[in-house]
Amino acid sequence: MKCEDARELITALVDEELSGAERFSIEGHLKDCLRCRFVYQEEQALKREVRAAGFRLSASPELRSKILSDRRIFPDSERSSGSWTERIFPAWPLLRPVLALALGVIIILPLLYLMRSPSEPISLAALEIQKKIIGGEISVRKASNPDELRKWQIRAVNGEFAPMEYDLSAMNVLPVGGLVQEINGRKMLVTVYAGNGLSVTCFTFLGTEEDAPKIASVFFDPEKKMKFYTFSGDGFHAVLHREGNVICILVSKIPKDDLLAIVRAQARPS
Ligand SMILES: [Zn+2]
């Protein structure tokens, strides 16, 4: 199955509208394809969100009786005179708030869908690039001199931002190379650290915390007053955080908690 075909089935899968055979083939694809799996997880998260929004839209009994007793909305004259709507639909005034809510649901829910329609998250690209770097599918510019690599990266983004730096020397893990990747028109500075049998990659780009995938777990550091987002895929763990308008994602096979500890220790509140 191609990703394009899979994408068409994902929404139906989330809505539980697939036949057994369709379900079987899409689930097979999701098992192998990290990208589509992310889209699937994002759609599931979106559906939960939309459902929660739907629940919030239903009126409490108090609000309902308040609306019904409001003279501006339901003047007495309208109640007693027997207007044509009342003759045709005796329950019409009672139905009005219900219809308003129904309309709200009809209008707002698709808007929520549009606003949050799952695009390819840049955070997912980080995991994929890491996989390709490890697999040798993407070549990395070797850093004979980390300073020179850093200057080259800053030049590649016209000095708009600099790659976030980590001091991992205590683990004997040092910057060994880097590259510049473009994801959906956004430039991403990638710095590869390695040593001691470990590999850690730092992805820096301009963005917001919205760039964290919906499936990420959020960790709030009360001391630094910063949020850290952790997520995983294909055996890699990732920690995303924001410093000003710069987003950094650190990706590694190091256990998630250790990776989070590294990022927390070195993150600077903006
Ligand atoms: Zn796919």
PDB file of C-alpha atoms and ligand atoms in Angstrom:
ATOM      1  CA  MET A   1       0.000   0.000   0.000  1.00  0.00           C
ATOM      2  CA  LYS A   2       1.232   3.484  -0.880  1.00  0.00           C
ATOM      3  CA  CYS A   3       1.233   6.269   1.701  1.00  0.00           C
ATOM      4  CA  GLU A   4      -1.238   8.249  -0.449  1.00  0.00           C
ATOM      5  CA  ASP A   5      -3.726   5.376  -0.335  1.00  0.00           C
ATOM      6  CA  ALA A   6      -3.100   4.894   3.354  1.00  0.00           C
ATOM      7  CA  ARG A   7      -3.864   8.557   4.070  1.00  0.00           C
ATOM      8  CA  GLU A   8      -7.260   8.178   2.448  1.00  0.00           C
ATOM      9  CA  LEU A   9      -8.098   5.274   4.733  1.00  0.00           C
ATOM     10  CA  ILE A  10      -6.724   6.707   7.967  1.00  0.00           C
ATOM     11  CA  THR A  11      -9.702   8.987   8.663  1.00  0.00           C
ATOM     12  CA  ALA A  12     -12.080   6.104   8.006  1.00  0.00           C
ATOM     13  CA  LEU A  13     -10.015   3.909  10.306  1.00  0.00           C
ATOM     14  CA  VAL A  14     -10.208   6.508  13.086  1.00  0.00           C
ATOM     15  CA  ASP A  15     -13.966   6.711  12.524  1.00  0.00           C
ATOM     16  CA  GLU A  16     -14.204   2.898  12.564  1.00  0.00           C
ATOM     17  CA  GLU A  17     -15.784   2.812   9.144  1.00  0.00           C
ATOM     18  CA  LEU A  18     -13.547   0.265   7.412  1.00  0.00           C
ATOM     19  CA  SER A  19     -14.347  -3.245   6.273  1.00  0.00           C
ATOM     20  CA  GLY A  20     -12.290  -6.093   7.673  1.00  0.00           C
ATOM     21  CA  ALA A  21     -10.065  -6.338   4.583  1.00  0.00           C
ATOM     22  CA  GLU A  22      -9.423  -2.602   4.365  1.00  0.00           C
ATOM     23  CA  ARG A  23      -8.658  -2.504   8.042  1.00  0.00           C
ATOM     24  CA  PHE A  24      -6.209  -5.354   7.715  1.00  0.00           C
ATOM     25  CA  SER A  25      -4.279  -3.718   4.873  1.00  0.00           C
ATOM     26  CA  ILE A  26      -4.082  -0.277   6.465  1.00  0.00           C
ATOM     27  CA  GLU A  27      -2.985  -1.739   9.787  1.00  0.00           C
ATOM     28  CA  GLY A  28      -0.247  -3.607   7.957  1.00  0.00           C
ATOM     29  CA  HIS A  29       0.939  -0.359   6.399  1.00  0.00           C
ATOM     30  CA  LEU A  30       0.836   1.498   9.715  1.00  0.00           C
ATOM     31  CA  LYS A  31       3.050  -1.125  11.265  1.00  0.00           C
ATOM     32  CA  ASP A  32       5.782  -0.400   8.708  1.00  0.00           C
ATOM     33  CA  CYS A  33       5.341   3.303   8.073  1.00  0.00           C
ATOM     34  CA  LEU A  34       6.290   5.698  10.847  1.00  0.00           C
ATOM     35  CA  ARG A  35       5.023   8.702   8.917  1.00  0.00           C
ATOM     36  CA  CYS A  36       1.506   7.332   8.418  1.00  0.00           C
ATOM     37  CA  ARG A  37       1.470   6.002  11.964  1.00  0.00           C
ATOM     38  CA  PHE A  38       2.059   9.540  13.188  1.00  0.00           C
ATOM     39  CA  VAL A  39      -0.746  10.866  11.006  1.00  0.00           C
ATOM     40  CA  TYR A  40      -2.989   8.147  12.429  1.00  0.00           C
ATOM     41  CA  GLN A  41      -2.054   8.996  16.029  1.00  0.00           C
ATOM     42  CA  GLU A  42      -2.554  12.695  15.347  1.00  0.00           C
ATOM     43  CA  GLU A  43      -6.001  12.028  13.897  1.00  0.00           C
ATOM     44  CA  GLN A  44      -6.929   9.926  16.913  1.00  0.00           C
ATOM     45  CA  ALA A  45      -5.800  12.732  19.215  1.00  0.00           C
ATOM     46  CA  LEU A  46      -7.757  15.211  17.126  1.00  0.00           C
ATOM     47  CA  LYS A  47     -10.870  13.098  17.337  1.00  0.00           C
ATOM     48  CA  ARG A  48     -10.582  12.943  21.126  1.00  0.00           C
ATOM     49  CA  GLU A  49     -10.182  16.722  21.203  1.00  0.00           C
ATOM     50  CA  VAL A  50     -13.189  17.305  18.973  1.00  0.00           C
ATOM     51  CA  ARG A  51     -15.250  14.930  21.088  1.00  0.00           C
ATOM     52  CA  ALA A  52     -14.245  16.762  24.259  1.00  0.00           C
ATOM     53  CA  ALA A  53     -15.174  20.053  22.582  1.00  0.00           C
ATOM     54  CA  GLY A  54     -18.564  18.542  21.726  1.00  0.00           C
ATOM     55  CA  PHE A  55     -19.140  17.689  25.372  1.00  0.00           C
ATOM     56  CA  ARG A  56     -18.217  21.188  26.439  1.00  0.00           C
ATOM     57  CA  LEU A  57     -20.814  22.553  24.017  1.00  0.00           C
ATOM     58  CA  SER A  58     -23.781  20.872  25.715  1.00  0.00           C
ATOM     59  CA  ALA A  59     -25.645  23.204  28.068  1.00  0.00           C
ATOM     60  CA  SER A  60     -26.006  22.481  31.772  1.00  0.00           C
ATOM     61  CA  PRO A  61     -29.600  22.233  33.161  1.00  0.00           C
ATOM     62  CA  GLU A  62     -29.096  25.617  34.879  1.00  0.00           C
ATOM     63  CA  LEU A  63     -28.054  27.332  31.674  1.00  0.00           C
ATOM     64  CA  ARG A  64     -30.892  25.682  29.822  1.00  0.00           C
ATOM     65  CA  SER A  65     -33.557  26.871  32.266  1.00  0.00           C
ATOM     66  CA  LYS A  66     -31.945  30.329  32.272  1.00  0.00           C
ATOM     67  CA  ILE A  67     -32.235  30.525  28.494  1.00  0.00           C
ATOM     68  CA  LEU A  68     -35.794  29.236  28.573  1.00  0.00           C
ATOM     69  CA  SER A  69     -36.916  31.742  31.221  1.00  0.00           C
ATOM     70  CA  ASP A  70     -35.200  34.715  29.543  1.00  0.00           C
ATOM     71  CA  ARG A  71     -37.958  37.112  28.413  1.00  0.00           C
ATOM     72  CA  ARG A  72     -35.712  38.579  25.712  1.00  0.00           C
ATOM     73  CA  ILE A  73     -35.348  35.209  24.083  1.00  0.00           C
ATOM     74  CA  PHE A  74     -38.840  33.885  24.757  1.00  0.00           C
ATOM     75  CA  PRO A  75     -41.224  36.795  25.397  1.00  0.00           C
ATOM     76  CA  ASP A  76     -44.516  35.909  27.102  1.00  0.00           C
ATOM     77  CA  SER A  77     -46.485  37.096  24.100  1.00  0.00           C
ATOM     78  CA  GLU A  78     -44.859  34.496  21.983  1.00  0.00           C
ATOM     79  CA  ARG A  79     -45.690  31.824  24.546  1.00  0.00           C
ATOM     80  CA  SER A  80     -49.392  32.599  24.835  1.00  0.00           C
ATOM     81  CA  SER A  81     -50.422  34.057  21.502  1.00  0.00           C
ATOM     82  CA  GLY A  82     -50.035  30.840  19.640  1.00  0.00           C
ATOM     83  CA  SER A  83     -47.884  32.143  16.776  1.00  0.00           C
ATOM     84  CA  TRP A  84     -47.850  30.152  13.558  1.00  0.00           C
ATOM     85  CA  THR A  85     -44.588  28.481  14.536  1.00  0.00           C
ATOM     86  CA  GLU A  86     -46.204  27.354  17.754  1.00  0.00           C
ATOM     87  CA  ARG A  87     -49.204  25.997  15.957  1.00  0.00           C
ATOM     88  CA  ILE A  88     -47.040  24.104  13.515  1.00  0.00           C
ATOM     89  CA  PHE A  89     -44.283  23.162  15.964  1.00  0.00           C
ATOM     90  CA  PRO A  90     -45.745  23.290  19.471  1.00  0.00           C
ATOM     91  CA  ALA A  91     -42.368  22.434  20.963  1.00  0.00           C
ATOM     92  CA  TRP A  92     -40.469  25.008  18.871  1.00  0.00           C
ATOM     93  CA  PRO A  93     -39.394  27.401  21.692  1.00  0.00           C
ATOM     94  CA  LEU A  94     -38.077  24.506  23.673  1.00  0.00           C
ATOM     95  CA  LEU A  95     -36.223  23.242  20.680  1.00  0.00           C
ATOM     96  CA  ARG A  96     -34.530  26.539  19.888  1.00  0.00           C
ATOM     97  CA  PRO A  97     -31.624  26.291  22.342  1.00  0.00           C
ATOM     98  CA  VAL A  98     -31.200  22.693  21.323  1.00  0.00           C
ATOM     99  CA  LEU A  99     -31.063  23.723  17.672  1.00  0.00           C
ATOM    100  CA  ALA A 100     -28.614  26.495  18.504  1.00  0.00           C
ATOM    101  CA  LEU A 101     -26.372  24.002  20.220  1.00  0.00           C
ATOM    102  CA  ALA A 102     -26.730  21.585  17.351  1.00  0.00           C
ATOM    103  CA  LEU A 103     -25.805  24.370  14.937  1.00  0.00           C
ATOM    104  CA  GLY A 104     -22.832  25.214  17.125  1.00  0.00           C
ATOM    105  CA  VAL A 105     -21.691  21.636  16.960  1.00  0.00           C
ATOM    106  CA  ILE A 106     -22.235  21.486  13.207  1.00  0.00           C
ATOM    107  CA  ILE A 107     -20.307  24.701  12.556  1.00  0.00           C
ATOM    108  CA  ILE A 108     -17.570  24.480  15.163  1.00  0.00           C
ATOM    109  CA  LEU A 109     -16.537  20.858  14.830  1.00  0.00           C
ATOM    110  CA  PRO A 110     -15.560  20.993  11.150  1.00  0.00           C
ATOM    111  CA  LEU A 111     -13.711  24.242  11.902  1.00  0.00           C
ATOM    112  CA  LEU A 112     -11.737  22.458  14.584  1.00  0.00           C
ATOM    113  CA  TYR A 113     -10.976  19.765  12.052  1.00  0.00           C
ATOM    114  CA  LEU A 114      -9.793  22.318   9.494  1.00  0.00           C
ATOM    115  CA  MET A 115      -7.729  24.278  11.960  1.00  0.00           C
ATOM    116  CA  ARG A 116      -6.003  21.239  13.318  1.00  0.00           C
ATOM    117  CA  SER A 117      -5.952  19.091  10.214  1.00  0.00           C
ATOM    118  CA  PRO A 118      -2.937  16.854  10.737  1.00  0.00           C
ATOM    119  CA  SER A 119      -0.114  18.069   8.548  1.00  0.00           C
ATOM    120  CA  GLU A 120       3.270  16.409   8.451  1.00  0.00           C
ATOM    121  CA  PRO A 121       4.701  17.476  11.769  1.00  0.00           C
ATOM    122  CA  ILE A 122       8.248  18.775  11.600  1.00  0.00           C
ATOM    123  CA  SER A 123       8.970  16.835  14.803  1.00  0.00           C
ATOM    124  CA  LEU A 124       8.278  13.618  12.923  1.00  0.00           C
ATOM    125  CA  ALA A 125      10.761  14.658  10.249  1.00  0.00           C
ATOM    126  CA  ALA A 126      13.407  14.851  12.965  1.00  0.00           C
ATOM    127  CA  LEU A 127      12.895  11.180  13.839  1.00  0.00           C
ATOM    128  CA  GLU A 128      13.012  10.202  10.174  1.00  0.00           C
ATOM    129  CA  ILE A 129      16.178  12.189   9.512  1.00  0.00           C
ATOM    130  CA  GLN A 130      17.811  10.595  12.553  1.00  0.00           C
ATOM    131  CA  LYS A 131      16.908   7.158  11.194  1.00  0.00           C
ATOM    132  CA  LYS A 132      18.394   8.061   7.799  1.00  0.00           C
ATOM    133  CA  ILE A 133      21.578   9.474   9.331  1.00  0.00           C
ATOM    134  CA  ILE A 134      22.123   6.276  11.339  1.00  0.00           C
ATOM    135  CA  GLY A 135      21.300   4.185   8.258  1.00  0.00           C
ATOM    136  CA  GLY A 136      23.773   6.202   6.157  1.00  0.00           C
ATOM    137  CA  GLU A 137      21.022   7.372   3.773  1.00  0.00           C
ATOM    138  CA  ILE A 138      21.819  11.014   4.489  1.00  0.00           C
ATOM    139  CA  SER A 139      25.401  12.146   4.500  1.00  0.00           C
ATOM    140  CA  VAL A 140      26.586  14.465   7.188  1.00  0.00           C
ATOM    141  CA  ARG A 141      29.165  17.196   6.777  1.00  0.00           C
ATOM    142  CA  LYS A 142      32.066  16.124   8.956  1.00  0.00           C
ATOM    143  CA  ALA A 143      33.134  18.532  11.624  1.00  0.00           C
ATOM    144  CA  SER A 144      36.899  18.625  11.843  1.00  0.00           C
ATOM    145  CA  ASN A 145      36.305  21.781  13.775  1.00  0.00           C
ATOM    146  CA  PRO A 146      32.950  22.226  15.595  1.00  0.00           C
ATOM    147  CA  ASP A 147      33.235  26.028  15.378  1.00  0.00           C
ATOM    148  CA  GLU A 148      33.573  25.932  11.631  1.00  0.00           C
ATOM    149  CA  LEU A 149      30.541  23.623  11.351  1.00  0.00           C
ATOM    150  CA  ARG A 150      28.506  25.967  13.516  1.00  0.00           C
ATOM    151  CA  LYS A 151      29.464  29.001  11.414  1.00  0.00           C
ATOM    152  CA  TRP A 152      28.528  27.140   8.239  1.00  0.00           C
ATOM    153  CA  GLN A 153      25.101  26.285   9.707  1.00  0.00           C
ATOM    154  CA  ILE A 154      24.422  29.851  10.849  1.00  0.00           C
ATOM    155  CA  ARG A 155      25.362  31.122   7.361  1.00  0.00           C
ATOM    156  CA  ALA A 156      22.917  28.611   5.827  1.00  0.00           C
ATOM    157  CA  VAL A 157      20.036  30.366   7.632  1.00  0.00           C
ATOM    158  CA  ASN A 158      21.375  33.879   6.954  1.00  0.00           C
ATOM    159  CA  GLY A 159      22.246  34.334  10.608  1.00  0.00           C
ATOM    160  CA  GLU A 160      18.574  34.139  11.659  1.00  0.00           C
ATOM    161  CA  PHE A 161      19.326  31.598  14.356  1.00  0.00           C
ATOM    162  CA  ALA A 162      22.082  29.310  15.578  1.00  0.00           C
ATOM    163  CA  PRO A 163      22.065  25.588  16.291  1.00  0.00           C
ATOM    164  CA  MET A 164      21.384  24.909  19.946  1.00  0.00           C
ATOM    165  CA  GLU A 165      24.502  23.589  21.637  1.00  0.00           C
ATOM    166  CA  TYR A 166      24.840  20.775  24.125  1.00  0.00           C
ATOM    167  CA  ASP A 167      27.807  19.943  26.273  1.00  0.00           C
ATOM    168  CA  LEU A 168      27.798  16.156  26.368  1.00  0.00           C
ATOM    169  CA  SER A 169      31.547  15.888  26.966  1.00  0.00           C
ATOM    170  CA  ALA A 170      30.939  14.310  30.385  1.00  0.00           C
ATOM    171  CA  MET A 171      29.605  11.312  28.431  1.00  0.00           C
ATOM    172  CA  ASN A 172      32.464  11.563  25.915  1.00  0.00           C
ATOM    173  CA  VAL A 173      29.898  12.502  23.295  1.00  0.00           C
ATOM    174  CA  LEU A 174      31.103  15.306  21.020  1.00  0.00           C
ATOM    175  CA  PRO A 175      29.861  17.096  17.882  1.00  0.00           C
ATOM    176  CA  VAL A 176      31.024  15.107  14.870  1.00  0.00           C
ATOM    177  CA  GLY A 177      29.059  16.590  11.999  1.00  0.00           C
ATOM    178  CA  GLY A 178      26.044  18.432  10.813  1.00  0.00           C
ATOM    179  CA  LEU A 179      23.728  19.304   7.999  1.00  0.00           C
ATOM    180  CA  VAL A 180      20.994  21.673   6.980  1.00  0.00           C
ATOM    181  CA  GLN A 181      17.617  20.196   6.008  1.00  0.00           C
ATOM    182  CA  GLU A 182      14.561  21.905   4.623  1.00  0.00           C
ATOM    183  CA  ILE A 183      11.175  20.592   5.855  1.00  0.00           C
ATOM    184  CA  ASN A 184       8.030  22.176   4.383  1.00  0.00           C
ATOM    185  CA  GLY A 185       9.995  25.328   3.578  1.00  0.00           C
ATOM    186  CA  ARG A 186      11.520  25.594   7.052  1.00  0.00           C
ATOM    187  CA  LYS A 187      15.234  25.243   7.530  1.00  0.00           C
ATOM    188  CA  MET A 188      16.424  22.871  10.179  1.00  0.00           C
ATOM    189  CA  LEU A 189      19.968  22.844  11.540  1.00  0.00           C
ATOM    190  CA  VAL A 190      21.060  19.339  12.428  1.00  0.00           C
ATOM    191  CA  THR A 191      24.073  18.664  14.638  1.00  0.00           C
ATOM    192  CA  VAL A 192      25.221  15.101  15.213  1.00  0.00           C
ATOM    193  CA  TYR A 193      27.026  14.266  18.449  1.00  0.00           C
ATOM    194  CA  ALA A 194      28.686  10.882  18.882  1.00  0.00           C
ATOM    195  CA  GLY A 195      31.091   8.943  21.045  1.00  0.00           C
ATOM    196  CA  ASN A 196      31.173   6.162  23.587  1.00  0.00           C
ATOM    197  CA  GLY A 197      28.879   4.085  21.358  1.00  0.00           C
ATOM    198  CA  LEU A 198      26.189   6.730  21.709  1.00  0.00           C
ATOM    199  CA  SER A 199      24.699   9.066  19.166  1.00  0.00           C
ATOM    200  CA  VAL A 200      22.650  12.164  19.932  1.00  0.00           C
ATOM    201  CA  THR A 201      21.286  14.515  17.304  1.00  0.00           C
ATOM    202  CA  CYS A 202      20.139  18.052  17.892  1.00  0.00           C
ATOM    203  CA  PHE A 203      17.597  19.637  15.520  1.00  0.00           C
ATOM    204  CA  THR A 204      17.183  23.404  15.742  1.00  0.00           C
ATOM    205  CA  PHE A 205      14.607  25.457  13.838  1.00  0.00           C
ATOM    206  CA  LEU A 206      12.349  28.482  14.165  1.00  0.00           C
ATOM    207  CA  GLY A 207       8.947  27.520  15.533  1.00  0.00           C
ATOM    208  CA  THR A 208       6.540  27.295  18.418  1.00  0.00           C
ATOM    209  CA  GLU A 209       5.523  24.625  20.906  1.00  0.00           C
ATOM    210  CA  GLU A 210       2.725  23.791  18.444  1.00  0.00           C
ATOM    211  CA  ASP A 211       5.449  21.931  16.558  1.00  0.00           C
ATOM    212  CA  ALA A 212       5.371  19.229  19.224  1.00  0.00           C
ATOM    213  CA  PRO A 213       3.267  16.285  18.057  1.00  0.00           C
ATOM    214  CA  LYS A 214      -0.137  15.848  19.736  1.00  0.00           C
ATOM    215  CA  ILE A 215       0.936  12.459  21.031  1.00  0.00           C
ATOM    216  CA  ALA A 216       3.872  13.918  22.972  1.00  0.00           C
ATOM    217  CA  SER A 217       3.884  13.753  26.764  1.00  0.00           C
ATOM    218  CA  VAL A 218       4.332  17.154  28.339  1.00  0.00           C
ATOM    219  CA  PHE A 219       6.656  17.663  31.271  1.00  0.00           C
ATOM    220  CA  PHE A 220       6.575  20.984  33.099  1.00  0.00           C
ATOM    221  CA  ASP A 221       9.712  22.019  34.954  1.00  0.00           C
ATOM    222  CA  PRO A 222       8.458  24.269  37.783  1.00  0.00           C
ATOM    223  CA  GLU A 223      11.943  25.606  38.492  1.00  0.00           C
ATOM    224  CA  LYS A 224      12.687  26.759  34.962  1.00  0.00           C
ATOM    225  CA  LYS A 225       9.009  27.331  34.156  1.00  0.00           C
ATOM    226  CA  MET A 226       9.507  25.516  30.870  1.00  0.00           C
ATOM    227  CA  LYS A 227       7.635  22.758  29.101  1.00  0.00           C
ATOM    228  CA  PHE A 228       9.384  19.747  27.666  1.00  0.00           C
ATOM    229  CA  TYR A 229       7.677  17.439  25.195  1.00  0.00           C
ATOM    230  CA  THR A 230       8.773  13.812  24.879  1.00  0.00           C
ATOM    231  CA  PHE A 231       7.824  11.395  22.148  1.00  0.00           C
ATOM    232  CA  SER A 232       9.246   8.265  20.527  1.00  0.00           C
ATOM    233  CA  GLY A 233       9.267   6.393  17.249  1.00  0.00           C
ATOM    234  CA  ASP A 234      11.224   3.503  15.734  1.00  0.00           C
ATOM    235  CA  GLY A 235      13.316   3.057  18.862  1.00  0.00           C
ATOM    236  CA  PHE A 236      14.362   6.703  19.061  1.00  0.00           C
ATOM    237  CA  HIS A 237      13.328   9.072  21.802  1.00  0.00           C
ATOM    238  CA  ALA A 238      12.927  12.787  21.343  1.00  0.00           C
ATOM    239  CA  VAL A 239      12.681  15.764  23.663  1.00  0.00           C
ATOM    240  CA  LEU A 240      11.414  19.058  22.281  1.00  0.00           C
ATOM    241  CA  HIS A 241      11.664  22.414  24.004  1.00  0.00           C
ATOM    242  CA  ARG A 242      11.528  26.090  23.097  1.00  0.00           C
ATOM    243  CA  GLU A 243      13.969  28.891  23.820  1.00  0.00           C
ATOM    244  CA  GLY A 244      12.513  32.137  22.484  1.00  0.00           C
ATOM    245  CA  ASN A 245      11.449  31.522  18.896  1.00  0.00           C
ATOM    246  CA  VAL A 246      13.851  28.621  18.514  1.00  0.00           C
ATOM    247  CA  ILE A 247      12.762  25.022  18.881  1.00  0.00           C
ATOM    248  CA  CYS A 248      15.208  22.280  19.680  1.00  0.00           C
ATOM    249  CA  ILE A 249      14.555  18.565  19.398  1.00  0.00           C
ATOM    250  CA  LEU A 250      17.150  16.239  20.842  1.00  0.00           C
ATOM    251  CA  VAL A 251      16.884  12.727  19.432  1.00  0.00           C
ATOM    252  CA  SER A 252      18.694   9.612  20.636  1.00  0.00           C
ATOM    253  CA  LYS A 253      18.379   5.990  21.650  1.00  0.00           C
ATOM    254  CA  ILE A 254      19.395   7.025  25.166  1.00  0.00           C
ATOM    255  CA  PRO A 255      16.496   6.157  27.545  1.00  0.00           C
ATOM    256  CA  LYS A 256      13.799   8.803  27.460  1.00  0.00           C
ATOM    257  CA  ASP A 257      14.207   9.881  31.086  1.00  0.00           C
ATOM    258  CA  ASP A 258      17.966  10.338  30.697  1.00  0.00           C
ATOM    259  CA  LEU A 259      17.491  12.341  27.519  1.00  0.00           C
ATOM    260  CA  LEU A 260      14.923  14.532  29.270  1.00  0.00           C
ATOM    261  CA  ALA A 261      17.362  15.055  32.155  1.00  0.00           C
ATOM    262  CA  ILE A 262      20.087  16.187  29.704  1.00  0.00           C
ATOM    263  CA  VAL A 263      17.786  18.693  27.990  1.00  0.00           C
ATOM    264  CA  ARG A 264      16.376  20.003  31.291  1.00  0.00           C
ATOM    265  CA  ALA A 265      19.829  20.509  32.755  1.00  0.00           C
ATOM    266  CA  GLN A 266      21.035  22.564  29.795  1.00  0.00           C
ATOM    267  CA  ALA A 267      17.877  24.380  28.729  1.00  0.00           C
ATOM    268  CA  ARG A 268      17.836  28.111  29.265  1.00  0.00           C
ATOM    269  CA  PRO A 269      14.496  29.739  30.072  1.00  0.00           C
ATOM    270  CA  SER A 270      13.662  32.423  27.527  1.00  0.00           C
TER     271      SER A 270
HETATM  272 ZN    ZN B   1       2.867   5.438   4.782  1.00  0.00          ZN
END
